[in-house]
Tab-separated table of C-alpha atoms and ligand atoms in Angstrom:
chain	number	residue	atom	x	y	z
Q	1	MET	CA	84.326	100.179	95.185
Q	2	GLY	CA	81.898	103.186	95.194
Q	3	LEU	CA	80.901	102.665	98.837
Q	4	ASN	CA	80.117	105.665	101.121
Q	5	ASN	CA	80.087	105.613	104.777
Q	6	MET	CA	81.775	102.301	105.227
Q	7	LYS	CA	81.983	100.386	108.397
Q	8	ILE	CA	85.502	99.275	108.813
Q	9	LEU	CA	86.481	96.610	111.322
Q	10	LEU	CA	90.169	97.399	111.991
Q	11	THR	CA	92.437	95.235	114.087
Q	12	GLY	CA	95.387	96.434	115.942
Q	13	GLY	CA	94.228	99.975	116.100
Q	14	ALA	CA	96.038	100.818	119.264
Q	15	GLY	CA	99.397	100.259	117.465
Q	16	PHE	CA	101.581	102.633	115.629
Q	17	ILE	CA	100.147	102.211	112.098
Q	18	GLY	CA	96.679	101.147	113.102
Q	19	SER	CA	96.119	104.171	115.214
Q	20	ALA	CA	97.304	106.520	112.310
Q	21	MET	CA	94.920	104.599	109.997
Q	22	ILE	CA	92.030	105.409	112.480
Q	23	ARG	CA	92.911	108.930	112.951
Q	24	TYR	CA	93.004	109.309	109.178
Q	25	ILE	CA	89.587	107.454	108.694
Q	26	ILE	CA	87.942	109.702	111.299
Q	27	ASN	CA	89.657	112.977	110.355
Q	28	HIS	CA	89.382	112.581	106.492
Q	29	THR	CA	86.414	110.299	105.564
Q	30	GLU	CA	82.799	109.735	106.544
Q	31	ASP	CA	83.450	106.142	107.431
Q	32	SER	CA	83.050	104.502	110.857
Q	33	VAL	CA	85.550	102.296	112.400
Q	34	MET	CA	85.546	99.444	115.106
Q	35	ASN	CA	88.906	99.171	116.622
Q	36	VAL	CA	89.614	95.526	117.755
Q	37	ASP	CA	92.708	95.413	119.738
Q	38	LYS	CA	94.025	92.924	122.529
Q	39	LEU	CA	96.248	95.802	123.882
Q	40	THR	CA	99.609	94.058	124.195
Q	41	TYR	CA	102.514	95.997	125.404
Q	42	ALA	CA	102.566	97.722	121.923
Q	43	GLY	CA	98.951	98.903	122.140
Q	44	ASN	CA	98.463	102.354	123.323
Q	45	LEU	CA	94.739	103.957	123.321
Q	46	GLU	CA	96.518	107.340	124.012
Q	47	SER	CA	97.437	107.380	120.439
Q	48	LEU	CA	93.619	107.818	119.732
Q	49	THR	CA	92.657	110.576	122.238
Q	50	THR	CA	91.910	113.084	119.425
Q	51	VAL	CA	89.378	110.762	117.693
Q	52	SER	CA	88.064	108.422	120.374
Q	53	HIS	CA	85.213	110.580	121.518
Q	54	ASN	CA	83.759	110.561	117.870
Q	55	PRO	CA	80.481	108.712	117.409
Q	56	ARG	CA	81.941	107.055	114.435
Q	57	TYR	CA	84.713	105.413	116.439
Q	58	GLN	CA	84.125	102.058	118.723
Q	59	PHE	CA	86.750	100.035	120.435
Q	60	ALA	CA	86.743	96.297	121.724
Q	61	GLN	CA	89.476	94.781	123.745
Q	62	VAL	CA	89.590	91.451	122.110
Q	63	ASP	CA	92.284	89.074	120.629
Q	64	ILE	CA	91.807	88.487	116.895
Q	65	GLY	CA	92.260	84.598	117.747
Q	66	ASP	CA	89.269	84.681	120.013
Q	67	LYS	CA	86.804	82.264	118.629
Q	68	VAL	CA	83.625	83.507	120.616
Q	69	ARG	CA	84.038	87.081	120.730
Q	70	MET	CA	85.358	87.727	117.345
Q	71	PRO	CA	82.123	86.256	115.555
Q	72	GLN	CA	80.072	88.295	118.096
Q	73	ILE	CA	81.753	91.486	116.913
Q	74	PHE	CA	81.197	90.721	113.211
Q	75	ASP	CA	77.484	90.112	113.870
Q	76	GLU	CA	76.918	93.126	115.882
Q	77	TYR	CA	78.944	95.508	113.946
Q	78	GLN	CA	78.291	94.261	110.331
Q	79	PRO	CA	81.370	95.520	108.826
Q	80	ASP	CA	81.900	96.387	105.049
Q	81	VAL	CA	85.576	96.044	105.227
Q	82	VAL	CA	88.121	94.387	107.507
Q	83	MET	CA	91.538	95.771	107.827
Q	84	ASN	CA	93.958	93.519	109.511
Q	85	LEU	CA	96.683	95.403	111.156
Q	86	ALA	CA	96.900	93.388	114.434
Q	87	ALA	CA	100.309	91.764	114.841
Q	88	GLU	CA	103.308	91.092	116.813
Q	89	SER	CA	105.748	93.271	114.969
Q	90	HIS	CA	109.310	93.537	116.673
Q	91	VAL	CA	111.932	91.388	114.951
Q	92	ASP	CA	114.137	91.322	118.182
Q	93	ARG	CA	111.369	89.949	120.195
Q	94	SER	CA	110.518	87.447	117.693
Q	95	ILE	CA	114.026	86.065	117.968
Q	96	ASP	CA	113.755	85.827	121.837
Q	97	SER	CA	110.287	84.358	121.932
Q	98	PRO	CA	108.504	83.449	118.648
Q	99	ASP	CA	105.431	81.901	120.186
Q	100	ALA	CA	103.461	85.011	120.402
Q	101	PHE	CA	104.329	85.657	116.764
Q	102	LEU	CA	103.063	82.422	115.609
Q	103	GLN	CA	99.842	82.691	117.669
Q	104	THR	CA	98.865	86.122	116.645
Q	105	ASN	CA	100.354	86.494	113.019
Q	106	ILE	CA	99.360	83.103	111.719
Q	107	LEU	CA	96.712	81.524	113.867
Q	108	GLY	CA	95.086	84.900	114.604
Q	109	THR	CA	94.971	85.891	110.907
Q	110	TYR	CA	93.478	82.298	110.242
Q	111	ASN	CA	90.754	82.890	112.725
Q	112	LEU	CA	89.994	86.169	111.111
Q	113	LEU	CA	89.813	84.821	107.697
Q	114	GLU	CA	87.617	82.014	108.708
Q	115	ILE	CA	85.152	84.254	110.554
Q	116	SER	CA	85.236	86.644	107.576
Q	117	ARG	CA	84.555	83.982	105.128
Q	118	ARG	CA	81.456	82.719	107.043
Q	119	TYR	CA	80.216	86.388	107.530
Q	120	TRP	CA	80.792	87.232	103.993
Q	121	GLN	CA	78.969	84.145	102.683
Q	122	ASN	CA	75.856	85.085	104.329
Q	123	LEU	CA	75.809	88.650	103.205
Q	124	SER	CA	73.182	89.818	100.516
Q	125	ASP	CA	74.636	89.722	97.061
Q	126	GLU	CA	75.179	93.646	96.903
Q	127	ARG	CA	77.070	93.520	100.208
Q	128	LYS	CA	78.992	90.575	99.235
Q	129	GLU	CA	80.466	92.124	96.196
Q	130	LYS	CA	81.487	95.203	98.156
Q	131	PHE	CA	82.987	93.329	100.999
Q	132	ARG	CA	86.836	93.538	101.409
Q	133	PHE	CA	89.277	91.814	103.540
Q	134	HIS	CA	92.577	93.830	103.563
Q	135	HIS	CA	95.646	92.218	105.095
Q	136	ILE	CA	98.498	94.695	105.973
Q	137	SER	CA	102.053	93.102	105.566
Q	138	THR	CA	105.633	93.974	105.367
Q	139	ASP	CA	108.316	94.033	102.811
Q	140	GLU	CA	110.426	91.852	105.209
Q	141	VAL	CA	108.713	88.652	103.782
Q	142	PHE	CA	110.745	88.958	100.550
Q	143	GLY	CA	114.111	88.395	102.494
Q	144	ASP	CA	117.377	90.063	101.807
Q	145	LEU	CA	118.612	92.140	98.867
Q	146	GLU	CA	122.184	92.285	99.733
Q	147	ASP	CA	124.753	92.881	97.054
Q	148	THR	CA	122.239	93.564	94.364
Q	149	ASN	CA	120.397	96.682	92.914
Q	150	ALA	CA	117.167	94.849	92.713
Q	151	LEU	CA	114.009	96.042	94.120
Q	152	PHE	CA	111.088	94.070	95.571
Q	153	THR	CA	108.163	93.788	93.238
Q	154	GLU	CA	104.824	92.190	93.601
Q	155	GLN	CA	106.447	89.122	91.854
Q	156	THR	CA	109.479	88.685	94.028
Q	157	PRO	CA	109.267	85.293	95.765
Q	158	TYR	CA	108.905	85.205	99.495
Q	159	SER	CA	112.153	84.310	101.315
Q	160	PRO	CA	111.639	85.255	104.976
Q	161	ASN	CA	114.617	85.175	107.394
Q	162	SER	CA	113.385	85.958	110.883
Q	163	PRO	CA	110.592	84.363	112.849
Q	164	TYR	CA	108.652	87.773	112.407
Q	165	SER	CA	108.925	87.762	108.571
Q	166	ALA	CA	108.270	84.076	108.373
Q	167	SER	CA	105.109	84.411	110.424
Q	168	LYS	CA	103.891	87.359	108.395
Q	169	ALA	CA	104.693	85.426	105.242
Q	170	SER	CA	102.591	82.453	106.462
Q	171	SER	CA	99.731	84.945	107.021
Q	172	ASP	CA	99.961	86.361	103.541
Q	173	HIS	CA	99.860	82.935	101.995
Q	174	LEU	CA	96.675	82.156	103.940
Q	175	VAL	CA	95.029	85.352	102.889
Q	176	ARG	CA	95.962	84.424	99.285
Q	177	ALA	CA	94.669	80.901	99.630
Q	178	TRP	CA	91.382	82.077	101.176
Q	179	GLN	CA	90.782	84.226	98.049
Q	180	ARG	CA	91.777	81.640	95.598
Q	181	THR	CA	89.971	78.676	97.256
Q	182	TYR	CA	86.836	80.362	98.762
Q	183	GLY	CA	86.608	83.481	96.767
Q	184	LEU	CA	86.948	85.844	99.797
Q	185	PRO	CA	87.641	89.283	98.193
Q	186	THR	CA	90.963	89.937	99.620
Q	187	VAL	CA	93.879	92.454	99.047
Q	188	ILE	CA	97.354	92.403	100.470
Q	189	THR	CA	99.806	95.212	100.912
Q	190	ASN	CA	103.458	94.927	101.807
Q	191	CYS	CA	105.080	97.889	103.067
Q	192	SER	CA	108.527	99.079	103.898
Q	193	ASN	CA	109.716	100.520	107.227
Q	194	ASN	CA	107.526	103.245	108.636
Q	195	TYR	CA	108.298	105.996	110.891
Q	196	GLY	CA	106.447	108.812	112.521
Q	197	PRO	CA	104.538	109.971	115.631
Q	198	PHE	CA	103.351	107.476	118.292
Q	199	HIS	CA	105.947	104.875	117.259
Q	200	PHE	CA	106.719	102.370	120.234
Q	201	PRO	CA	110.095	103.349	121.574
Q	202	GLU	CA	111.684	99.788	120.879
Q	203	LYS	CA	111.955	100.548	117.234
Q	204	LEU	CA	114.981	102.210	115.668
Q	205	ILE	CA	113.922	105.914	115.127
Q	206	PRO	CA	111.960	106.608	118.559
Q	207	LEU	CA	114.554	104.629	120.325
Q	208	MET	CA	117.326	106.770	119.104
Q	209	ILE	CA	115.418	109.979	119.599
Q	210	LEU	CA	114.535	109.125	123.266
Q	211	ASN	CA	117.977	107.879	124.141
Q	212	ALA	CA	119.576	110.861	122.636
Q	213	LEU	CA	117.461	113.183	124.696
Q	214	ALA	CA	118.257	111.086	127.956
Q	215	GLY	CA	121.899	111.283	127.068
Q	216	LYS	CA	122.114	107.574	126.772
Q	217	PRO	CA	124.260	105.699	124.121
Q	218	LEU	CA	122.734	105.155	120.621
Q	219	PRO	CA	123.087	101.527	119.865
Q	220	VAL	CA	123.597	100.794	116.142
Q	221	TYR	CA	123.660	97.064	115.056
Q	222	GLY	CA	126.866	95.684	113.407
Q	223	ASP	CA	128.445	98.488	111.090
Q	224	GLY	CA	124.993	100.372	110.621
Q	225	GLY	CA	125.143	99.624	107.005
Q	226	GLN	CA	121.789	97.713	106.896
Q	227	ILE	CA	119.565	99.524	104.185
Q	228	ARG	CA	115.851	100.146	104.711
Q	229	ASP	CA	113.393	102.096	102.709
Q	230	TRP	CA	111.709	104.514	105.005
Q	231	LEU	CA	108.150	105.830	104.619
Q	232	PHE	CA	106.273	108.318	106.739
Q	233	VAL	CA	103.286	106.591	108.384
Q	234	GLU	CA	100.864	109.104	107.208
Q	235	ASP	CA	101.791	108.405	103.642
Q	236	HIS	CA	101.337	104.709	104.243
Q	237	VAL	CA	97.721	105.059	105.652
Q	238	ARG	CA	96.662	107.268	102.639
Q	239	ALA	CA	97.967	104.329	100.420
Q	240	LEU	CA	95.996	101.726	102.508
Q	241	TYR	CA	92.914	103.728	102.240
Q	242	LEU	CA	93.183	103.832	98.354
Q	243	VAL	CA	93.775	100.165	98.385
Q	244	ILE	CA	90.546	99.324	100.214
Q	245	THR	CA	88.437	101.798	98.183
Q	246	GLN	CA	90.033	101.317	94.623
Q	247	GLY	CA	92.356	98.259	94.864
Q	248	LYS	CA	91.603	95.102	92.790
Q	249	ILE	CA	90.436	91.779	94.467
Q	250	GLY	CA	93.048	89.277	94.628
Q	251	GLU	CA	95.833	91.868	94.024
Q	252	ARG	CA	98.905	92.551	96.134
Q	253	TYR	CA	100.323	96.235	96.277
Q	254	ASN	CA	103.852	96.990	97.380
Q	255	ILE	CA	104.116	100.324	99.244
Q	256	GLY	CA	107.324	102.258	99.725
Q	257	GLY	CA	109.048	105.417	100.288
Q	258	PHE	CA	111.295	105.616	97.191
Q	259	ASN	CA	113.842	106.370	99.869
Q	260	GLU	CA	116.552	104.000	100.841
Q	261	ARG	CA	118.850	104.882	103.849
Q	262	LYS	CA	121.565	103.100	105.916
Q	263	ASN	CA	120.801	102.831	109.511
Q	264	ILE	CA	123.793	104.855	110.414
Q	265	GLU	CA	122.594	107.745	108.099
Q	266	VAL	CA	119.110	107.564	109.824
Q	267	VAL	CA	120.699	107.880	113.231
Q	268	GLN	CA	122.961	110.798	111.858
Q	269	THR	CA	119.962	112.605	110.613
Q	270	ILE	CA	118.280	112.395	113.993
Q	271	CYS	CA	121.308	113.712	115.708
Q	272	SER	CA	121.680	116.648	113.238
Q	273	LEU	CA	118.014	117.409	113.771
Q	274	LEU	CA	118.293	117.411	117.543
Q	275	ASP	CA	121.551	119.600	117.316
Q	276	GLU	CA	119.471	122.150	115.746
Q	277	LEU	CA	116.251	121.819	117.633
Q	278	ARG	CA	117.514	120.834	121.245
Q	279	PRO	CA	121.233	121.819	121.215
Q	280	GLN	CA	123.507	120.669	123.873
Q	281	SER	CA	127.131	121.362	124.590
Q	282	THR	CA	128.336	118.305	122.467
Q	283	PRO	CA	126.999	117.014	119.333
Q	284	TYR	CA	124.372	114.149	119.821
Q	285	ALA	CA	126.417	111.865	117.197
Q	286	ASP	CA	128.984	111.461	120.086
Q	287	LEU	CA	126.545	109.081	121.605
Q	288	ILE	CA	126.652	106.753	118.596
Q	289	SER	CA	127.956	103.195	119.763
Q	290	PHE	CA	128.161	100.099	117.517
Q	291	VAL	CA	126.933	96.887	119.133
Q	292	LYS	CA	126.954	93.254	118.136
Q	293	ASP	CA	124.556	92.680	114.960
Q	294	ARG	CA	121.222	90.930	115.292
Q	295	PRO	CA	121.465	87.144	114.215
Q	296	GLY	CA	120.110	86.784	110.583
Q	297	HIS	CA	119.948	90.472	109.983
Q	298	ASP	CA	118.967	91.409	106.605
Q	299	ARG	CA	121.156	93.702	104.819
Q	300	ARG	CA	118.965	95.570	102.420
Q	301	TYR	CA	115.230	95.954	101.691
Q	302	ALA	CA	113.790	98.205	98.954
Q	303	ILE	CA	110.446	98.313	97.499
Q	304	ASP	CA	109.463	98.950	93.889
Q	305	ALA	CA	106.178	100.881	94.410
Q	306	THR	CA	105.462	101.557	90.661
Q	307	LYS	CA	102.317	99.496	90.661
Q	308	ILE	CA	100.424	101.391	93.330
Q	309	LYS	CA	101.746	104.558	91.744
Q	310	GLN	CA	100.397	103.780	88.227
Q	311	GLU	CA	97.333	101.953	89.195
Q	312	LEU	CA	95.983	104.077	92.228
Q	313	SER	CA	97.956	107.311	91.590
Q	314	TRP	CA	99.580	107.110	95.020
Q	315	GLN	CA	102.954	108.572	95.996
Q	316	PRO	CA	104.516	109.726	99.225
Q	317	GLU	CA	104.042	113.268	100.121
Q	318	HIS	CA	106.737	113.541	102.716
Q	319	SER	CA	110.409	113.619	101.852
Q	320	PHE	CA	112.667	111.837	104.271
Q	321	GLU	CA	113.810	115.259	105.655
Q	322	ARG	CA	110.303	116.622	106.103
Q	323	GLY	CA	108.991	113.500	107.677
Q	324	MET	CA	111.969	113.166	110.125
Q	325	ARG	CA	111.605	116.648	111.115
Q	326	LYS	CA	108.110	116.285	111.825
Q	327	THR	CA	108.797	113.072	113.891
Q	328	VAL	CA	111.574	114.535	115.944
Q	329	GLN	CA	109.470	117.605	116.779
Q	330	TRP	CA	106.632	115.352	117.815
Q	331	TYR	CA	108.946	113.481	120.255
Q	332	LEU	CA	110.266	116.725	121.563
X	1	LIG	P1	102.475	97.575	116.531
X	1	LIG	O1	103.316	96.601	117.247
X	1	LIG	O2	102.801	99.152	116.936
X	1	LIG	O3	100.955	97.350	116.741
X	1	LIG	C1	100.346	96.213	116.840
X	1	LIG	C2	98.988	96.317	117.372
X	1	LIG	O4	98.323	95.096	117.453
X	1	LIG	C3	98.984	96.630	119.042
X	1	LIG	O5	98.100	97.639	119.379
X	1	LIG	C4	98.699	95.439	119.617
X	1	LIG	O6	98.007	95.608	120.982
X	1	LIG	C5	97.772	94.742	118.731
X	1	LIG	N1	97.783	93.147	118.883
X	1	LIG	C6	98.733	92.324	118.985
X	1	LIG	N2	98.256	91.202	119.005
X	1	LIG	C7	97.048	91.155	118.887
X	1	LIG	C8	96.016	90.242	118.901
X	1	LIG	N3	96.221	88.863	119.125
X	1	LIG	N4	94.640	90.553	118.873
X	1	LIG	C9	94.378	91.840	118.683
X	1	LIG	N5	95.306	92.772	118.767
X	1	LIG	C10	96.684	92.524	118.703
X	1	LIG	O7	102.556	97.301	115.022
X	1	LIG	P2	102.702	98.313	113.633
X	1	LIG	O8	103.979	98.835	113.452
X	1	LIG	O9	101.474	99.246	113.899
X	1	LIG	O10	102.326	97.412	112.463
X	1	LIG	C11	100.922	97.050	112.091
X	1	LIG	C12	100.952	96.202	111.121
X	1	LIG	O11	101.744	96.637	109.935
X	1	LIG	C13	101.657	94.759	111.406
X	1	LIG	O12	100.978	93.723	110.638
X	1	LIG	C14	103.131	94.900	110.659
X	1	LIG	O13	103.509	93.623	110.344
X	1	LIG	C15	102.904	95.812	109.547
X	1	LIG	N6	103.853	96.640	108.977
X	1	LIG	C16	104.644	97.399	109.973
X	1	LIG	C17	105.657	98.146	109.405
X	1	LIG	C18	106.420	99.233	110.329
X	1	LIG	O14	107.417	99.674	109.968
X	1	LIG	N7	106.002	99.336	111.505
X	1	LIG	C19	106.039	98.006	108.054
X	1	LIG	C20	105.226	97.266	107.273
X	1	LIG	C21	104.234	96.490	107.800
């Protein structure tokens, strides 16, 4: 895109991936960032304490669905790029109460697209050409790969199975339509499961680490045979930055770790690392307990990240072992 010193309006920056993205932008680029976050239960500004004093960082506590405040923020901040990471993101919560998922993930994204479109249409030709709307999505939109050796590519049809993944799939479709219908310069990325520091403790990896340290049971759904493709969050945000600076308009990029693991293997890895780093009289694996499976639980997700590897020269820098060691050490 050839833009230096970009102004990035990033939504959901107090969350797990959003905060990693902001730390990356402030620490590794000359760009500025406006963090727009509603601060739901999942938002934690403490994830940003190392960068929040920087003059290139600003924060506004606003809902992306707010039809009054959001246009004001665009007018005042004048972004070159929008990165949409604000979402309700926890599958179990989406099963118990889907409402917030539809509100934020679908209607919130719709509001952001409409405001972006109006803002973009009034930019000068030069700024219009450089503007990007980057929507951050998940591999869960593709559904389940049970009993196959297949991988999700950018051509895999959408087949979401949970209220969470259905709401993310809807938002991806809206972004695509705003590009095709209105010409808004969008890019979409679909990423596999992330892990790393500052992850909210309801998700598998932090939950297991914190339960183990507290001597509590380690609840594994079903037989623990569900396969996910794990990516260290710092590798994900490096990919996202490449996509906003070098990705092609209207394209989608899959991002994955080339690293499929069964859930039970992930939990066993955590237990072994804790046995080494914080030994106790009995192995942590003794705490593992199998619990009733989640309804509609997808068996296997796996990303083919060849396109981003070939076109943008991205690949993960952290092996699973190295990333997990860093993560466990951070929680310790
Ligand atoms: P998260 O739940 O940790 O953070 C979400 C953030 O969005 C929070 O800070 C929350 O306060 C904010 N937010 C929620 N609703 C909002 C609203 N209406 N307006 C403004 N802010 C709002 O999520 P995450 O794990 O960081 O995921 C970020 C994005 O990446 C999501 O879109 C998710 O679908 C996607 N994703 C996540 C993963 C993963 O493994 N975590 C993998 C692939 C894609």
